[in-house]
Amino acid sequence: MLELKISPDSPGIITQTFKKINDLVRSGTIDSDTPVRIVLMPGVYQGTISYNLPNPLIMQTPAGTKPEDCLICAENCEAFHKDTENRAVFVIGMGATDVTLKGFSIENTHIKTSDDAALGNQAEALCFHNQSGSLLCQNMRFISRQDTIHVKGFSCFEECYVTGDVDFIWGYCDTSIFQNCHIHTREDNRGGVRNAYVLQSRALNSRPGFIFLDCVFTADKRPEGSRIWVGRSQGTGSEKSPDRWDSIALINCTLDENYESELWTDENGTKAVFPQKGSKETGWREFGTMRKLKDGSVVEDSITGRNQHGYIMTLQEAEELRKEFAV
């Protein structure tokens, strides 16, 4: 294994380090399958970065470092650079294999200034643009507003914090697992009455999609009339489509009082949902959802008023799903 320790004293040090790894591979000094460990010393690393090398990568902070004390940040968005794989702070490309991130924060500092969608407010903190490799994130913080995390392929987030305001977890994934994570819907910086959505799943055909195990969903208090859903449909999935399936599972998750009892939305029937009814394997599905009330008590959430496309799993189905996917 190649081990490198870097600090934020030198501008662009992470990009320089990735280039150094590439040069070592090209020169034959290390093989393309040699694992690389990069230790990020605490501080602020400014700028966007991209990793697209086959060498398995571990990026982590020293033991005992709080993720708040080590930050990679920049402003980027669709208006600046078109397409998902170009508008994130950290992009992991199709050439990567196994990537592990531990113990630091990634923030896209873009602030929304207009309602005009053409101005491109989509602004990922992390884009895992890879259908064949795998991503593991542990004790990480991901901060943005719209589209905070975009994932393809296989990914796992363990004990992470994710915040945003619209579709801030989304992607064309096979399987993306969130376990013991804190998911926080923040108020739109433009103010006013605005709806919010945590997820927009575009999962691969017949694949599990996004799975949340023992996660907590909280939200900023929003102006009266604003509504918050866990998931919404893009409306373009079908039995024959290769992706864009509305596959999200919640198992033993806790939501605060700000989330709609409907949980999922087809936007008043204007968006097609596929599968039209969830099941253990795919679609919108849940088991053991709890609700944290204003007084701090936690109770079993009522399923009255749930969206018609959702499915309540049995205990056996939930246990089987947990056994298959729990970290």
Coordinates of C-alpha atoms in Angstrom, one line a residue:
M1 CA 0.0 0.0 0.0
L2 CA 1.1 3.5 -0.8
E3 CA 0.6 5.9 2.1
L4 CA 0.6 9.7 1.8
K5 CA -0.1 12.4 4.4
I6 CA -1.1 15.8 3.2
S7 CA -2.1 19.1 4.9
P8 CA -4.1 22.1 3.5
D9 CA -1.1 24.4 3.6
S10 CA -0.5 24.0 -0.1
P11 CA -3.4 25.1 -2.5
G12 CA -4.6 22.3 -4.7
I13 CA -2.7 19.6 -2.7
I14 CA -5.4 16.9 -3.2
T15 CA -5.3 17.3 -7.0
Q16 CA -1.5 17.3 -6.9
T17 CA -1.6 14.1 -4.9
F18 CA -4.0 12.4 -7.3
K19 CA -1.7 13.4 -10.1
K20 CA 1.3 12.0 -8.3
I21 CA -0.5 8.7 -8.0
N22 CA -1.2 8.7 -11.7
D23 CA 2.4 9.5 -12.5
L24 CA 3.6 6.6 -10.3
V25 CA 1.3 4.2 -12.1
R26 CA 2.2 5.4 -15.5
S27 CA 5.9 5.1 -14.7
G28 CA 5.5 1.6 -13.4
T29 CA 6.6 2.5 -9.9
I30 CA 3.4 1.1 -8.5
D31 CA 0.8 -1.2 -10.1
S32 CA -2.7 0.0 -11.0
D33 CA -4.1 -2.2 -8.3
T34 CA -1.9 -1.0 -5.5
P35 CA -4.1 0.5 -2.8
V36 CA -3.5 4.1 -1.8
R37 CA -4.2 5.6 1.6
I38 CA -4.3 9.4 1.8
V39 CA -4.4 10.9 5.3
L40 CA -5.9 14.4 5.4
M41 CA -4.7 16.5 8.2
P42 CA -7.3 18.8 9.8
G43 CA -8.1 22.1 8.1
V44 CA -9.9 23.5 5.0
Y45 CA -9.1 22.2 1.5
Q46 CA -10.5 24.7 -1.1
G47 CA -11.4 23.6 -4.6
T48 CA -13.1 20.9 -6.6
I49 CA -11.4 17.5 -7.0
S50 CA -11.8 14.4 -9.1
Y51 CA -10.5 10.8 -8.7
N52 CA -10.6 8.5 -11.7
L53 CA -7.8 6.0 -11.1
P54 CA -8.1 2.2 -10.7
N55 CA -6.0 2.1 -7.6
P56 CA -8.2 1.4 -4.5
L57 CA -8.4 4.6 -2.6
I58 CA -8.8 5.3 1.2
M59 CA -9.1 9.0 2.2
Q60 CA -9.3 9.5 5.9
T61 CA -8.4 11.8 8.7
P62 CA -6.1 10.9 11.7
A63 CA -7.9 8.9 14.4
G64 CA -9.8 11.1 16.8
T65 CA -10.4 13.9 14.3
K66 CA -13.9 15.3 14.2
P67 CA -15.3 15.4 10.6
E68 CA -16.2 19.0 11.2
D69 CA -12.5 19.8 11.6
C70 CA -11.5 18.7 8.1
L71 CA -13.4 20.2 5.2
I72 CA -13.1 20.0 1.4
C73 CA -15.2 22.8 0.0
A74 CA -15.9 24.8 -3.1
E75 CA -18.8 26.5 -5.0
N76 CA -19.9 24.5 -8.1
C77 CA -23.2 24.0 -9.8
E78 CA -25.0 23.2 -13.1
A79 CA -24.8 26.9 -14.1
F80 CA -21.0 26.7 -13.8
H81 CA -20.3 23.3 -15.3
K82 CA -23.0 21.3 -17.1
D83 CA -23.9 17.7 -16.2
T84 CA -23.8 15.8 -12.9
E85 CA -20.3 14.5 -13.2
N86 CA -18.9 18.1 -13.6
R87 CA -20.8 20.1 -11.1
A88 CA -19.8 18.4 -7.8
V89 CA -17.1 19.3 -5.3
F90 CA -15.8 15.7 -5.3
V91 CA -16.3 13.5 -8.4
I92 CA -15.4 9.8 -8.4
G93 CA -15.2 8.8 -12.0
M94 CA -15.9 5.6 -14.0
G95 CA -12.3 4.5 -13.9
A96 CA -12.2 4.1 -10.1
T97 CA -12.7 0.8 -8.4
D98 CA -13.0 0.8 -4.6
V99 CA -13.1 4.1 -2.8
T100 CA -13.4 4.6 1.0
L101 CA -13.9 8.0 2.6
K102 CA -13.6 8.4 6.4
G103 CA -13.9 11.2 8.9
F104 CA -14.1 14.5 7.0
S105 CA -16.7 16.9 5.5
I106 CA -17.4 17.8 1.9
E107 CA -19.4 21.0 1.2
N108 CA -20.7 22.6 -1.9
T109 CA -21.1 26.3 -0.9
H110 CA -23.5 27.2 -3.7
I111 CA -26.3 29.5 -2.6
K112 CA -29.6 29.6 -4.6
T113 CA -30.3 33.1 -6.0
S114 CA -33.2 32.6 -8.3
D115 CA -36.2 30.4 -9.0
D116 CA -35.1 30.1 -12.6
A117 CA -34.2 26.4 -13.2
A118 CA -32.1 27.4 -16.1
L119 CA -29.6 29.1 -13.7
G120 CA -28.7 25.6 -12.5
N121 CA -29.0 25.3 -8.8
Q122 CA -28.1 21.6 -8.8
A123 CA -24.9 21.4 -6.8
E124 CA -23.6 18.1 -5.6
A125 CA -21.1 17.8 -2.8
L126 CA -20.3 14.2 -3.9
C127 CA -20.8 12.5 -7.3
F128 CA -20.1 8.8 -7.4
H129 CA -20.2 8.5 -11.2
N130 CA -19.4 4.8 -11.3
Q131 CA -21.6 1.8 -12.0
S132 CA -18.9 -0.9 -11.6
G133 CA -16.9 0.1 -8.5
S134 CA -17.9 0.6 -4.9
L135 CA -18.0 3.5 -2.4
L136 CA -17.8 3.3 1.4
C137 CA -18.3 6.4 3.5
Q138 CA -17.9 6.3 7.3
N139 CA -18.4 9.1 9.7
M140 CA -18.6 11.7 6.9
R141 CA -20.5 15.0 6.5
F142 CA -22.0 16.0 3.1
I143 CA -23.4 19.5 2.9
S144 CA -25.1 21.3 0.0
R145 CA -28.6 22.4 -1.0
Q146 CA -30.0 20.8 -4.1
D147 CA -28.7 17.3 -5.1
T148 CA -26.1 17.0 -2.3
I149 CA -25.2 13.3 -3.0
H150 CA -25.5 11.6 -6.4
V151 CA -24.6 7.9 -6.6
K152 CA -24.5 5.2 -9.2
G153 CA -23.6 1.5 -8.7
F154 CA -22.9 0.3 -5.2
S155 CA -22.4 2.6 -2.2
C156 CA -22.6 2.4 1.5
F157 CA -22.9 5.3 4.0
E158 CA -22.4 4.5 7.7
E159 CA -22.9 7.0 10.5
C160 CA -22.8 9.9 8.1
Y161 CA -24.6 13.3 8.1
V162 CA -26.3 14.5 4.9
T163 CA -28.1 17.8 4.5
G164 CA -29.8 19.6 1.6
D165 CA -33.2 20.9 0.6
V166 CA -34.4 19.3 -2.7
D167 CA -33.6 15.8 -4.0
F168 CA -30.5 15.9 -1.9
I169 CA -29.9 12.2 -2.2
W170 CA -30.5 10.8 -5.7
G171 CA -29.0 8.8 -8.5
Y172 CA -29.1 5.8 -10.9
C173 CA -27.9 3.3 -8.3
D174 CA -28.0 -0.4 -8.1
T175 CA -27.8 -0.4 -4.3
S176 CA -27.1 2.5 -1.9
I177 CA -27.2 1.7 1.8
F178 CA -27.5 4.3 4.5
Q179 CA -27.1 2.9 8.0
N180 CA -27.2 4.9 11.3
C181 CA -27.1 8.1 9.3
H182 CA -28.6 11.5 10.2
I183 CA -30.5 12.9 7.2
H184 CA -31.4 16.6 7.6
T185 CA -33.6 18.7 5.4
R186 CA -32.5 22.3 5.6
E187 CA -34.6 25.4 4.9
D188 CA -34.3 26.8 1.4
N189 CA -32.0 29.9 1.6
R190 CA -34.5 31.9 -0.6
G191 CA -37.1 31.7 2.1
G192 CA -40.9 31.6 1.5
V193 CA -43.2 28.6 1.1
R194 CA -41.3 25.9 -0.6
N195 CA -41.7 22.1 -0.7
A196 CA -38.8 19.8 0.0
Y197 CA -37.9 16.3 -0.9
V198 CA -35.1 14.1 0.5
L199 CA -34.8 11.6 -2.3
Q200 CA -35.4 11.1 -6.0
S201 CA -34.6 7.5 -6.8
R202 CA -33.7 6.6 -10.4
A203 CA -32.6 3.1 -9.4
L204 CA -31.7 0.4 -11.9
N205 CA -34.4 -1.9 -13.2
S206 CA -35.4 -4.4 -10.6
R207 CA -32.6 -3.5 -8.2
P208 CA -32.9 -2.6 -4.5
G209 CA -32.2 1.1 -4.9
F210 CA -31.8 3.2 -1.8
I211 CA -32.0 1.4 1.6
F212 CA -32.1 3.3 4.9
L213 CA -31.4 1.3 8.1
D214 CA -31.9 2.8 11.5
C215 CA -31.6 6.4 10.2
V216 CA -32.9 9.6 11.7
F217 CA -34.6 12.2 9.5
T218 CA -34.8 15.7 10.8
A219 CA -35.7 19.1 9.3
D220 CA -35.6 22.8 9.9
K221 CA -38.9 24.3 10.7
R222 CA -40.3 25.8 7.5
P223 CA -42.8 28.6 6.8
E224 CA -46.4 27.5 7.1
G225 CA -47.6 25.8 3.9
S226 CA -44.2 24.3 3.1
R227 CA -44.3 20.5 3.0
I228 CA -41.5 17.8 3.2
W229 CA -41.6 14.3 1.7
V230 CA -39.0 11.6 2.1
G231 CA -39.3 10.7 -1.6
R232 CA -40.8 11.8 -4.9
S233 CA -40.9 10.3 -8.4
Q234 CA -39.3 11.8 -11.5
G235 CA -42.2 10.1 -13.4
T236 CA -40.2 8.3 -16.1
G237 CA -39.7 4.8 -14.8
S238 CA -41.3 1.8 -16.5
E239 CA -41.1 -2.0 -16.6
K240 CA -38.8 -1.8 -19.6
S241 CA -36.7 1.3 -18.6
P242 CA -33.1 0.4 -17.6
D243 CA -33.3 2.8 -14.7
R244 CA -35.5 5.5 -13.1
W245 CA -37.3 3.1 -10.8
D246 CA -38.7 4.6 -7.6
S247 CA -37.0 2.2 -5.2
I248 CA -36.5 3.4 -1.6
A249 CA -36.7 1.3 1.6
L250 CA -36.9 2.6 5.1
I251 CA -36.3 0.1 7.9
N252 CA -36.7 1.2 11.5
C253 CA -36.1 4.8 10.7
T254 CA -37.3 7.8 12.8
L255 CA -38.8 11.0 11.3
D256 CA -39.5 14.2 13.1
E257 CA -42.8 16.0 13.0
N258 CA -42.0 18.1 9.9
Y259 CA -42.3 15.2 7.4
E260 CA -45.6 14.6 5.7
S261 CA -47.6 11.5 6.8
E262 CA -47.9 10.6 3.1
L263 CA -44.1 10.0 3.2
W264 CA -43.9 9.6 -0.6
T265 CA -45.4 11.9 -3.3
D266 CA -46.4 11.5 -6.9
E267 CA -47.2 15.3 -6.9
N268 CA -50.9 14.9 -6.8
G269 CA -50.9 12.2 -9.4
T270 CA -49.0 14.2 -12.0
K271 CA -45.9 11.9 -11.8
A272 CA -46.1 8.2 -12.7
V273 CA -44.6 6.0 -10.1
F274 CA -42.9 2.7 -11.0
P275 CA -43.2 0.1 -9.6
Q276 CA -46.8 1.3 -9.1
K277 CA -46.8 -0.6 -5.8
G278 CA -43.8 -1.3 -3.7
S279 CA -42.7 -4.7 -2.6
K280 CA -39.9 -6.2 -0.5
E281 CA -37.5 -6.0 -3.4
T282 CA -38.3 -2.7 -5.1
G283 CA -40.5 0.5 -5.1
W284 CA -41.4 2.6 -2.1
R285 CA -41.4 0.4 1.0
E286 CA -41.0 0.7 4.7
F287 CA -41.1 -1.1 8.0
G288 CA -41.0 0.1 11.6
T289 CA -41.2 3.8 10.9
M290 CA -41.2 5.9 14.1
R291 CA -42.1 9.5 14.6
K292 CA -40.4 12.0 17.0
L293 CA -43.0 14.4 18.3
K294 CA -42.5 18.0 19.3
D295 CA -42.3 17.1 23.0
G296 CA -39.3 14.8 22.2
S297 CA -41.2 11.5 22.6
V298 CA -40.8 8.8 19.9
V299 CA -43.9 6.8 18.9
E300 CA -44.8 4.3 16.2
D301 CA -45.7 6.3 13.2
S302 CA -49.3 6.0 11.9
I303 CA -49.5 4.6 8.3
T304 CA -52.9 6.4 7.8
G305 CA -52.5 8.7 4.9
R306 CA -49.6 7.0 3.3
N307 CA -49.2 7.4 -0.4
Q308 CA -51.0 4.6 -2.3
H309 CA -47.8 3.5 -4.1
G310 CA -46.1 2.7 -0.9
Y311 CA -45.8 -0.8 0.7
I312 CA -45.6 -1.8 4.3
M313 CA -43.1 -4.7 4.7
T314 CA -43.7 -7.6 7.1
L315 CA -41.3 -8.2 9.9
Q316 CA -39.8 -11.2 8.1
E317 CA -39.3 -9.2 4.9
A318 CA -37.6 -6.4 6.8
E319 CA -35.3 -8.8 8.7
E320 CA -34.3 -10.5 5.4
L321 CA -33.5 -7.1 3.8
R322 CA -31.5 -6.1 6.9
K323 CA -29.6 -9.3 6.9
E324 CA -28.7 -9.0 3.3
F325 CA -27.6 -5.3 3.4
A326 CA -26.7 -4.3 6.9
V327 CA -23.0 -3.3 7.3

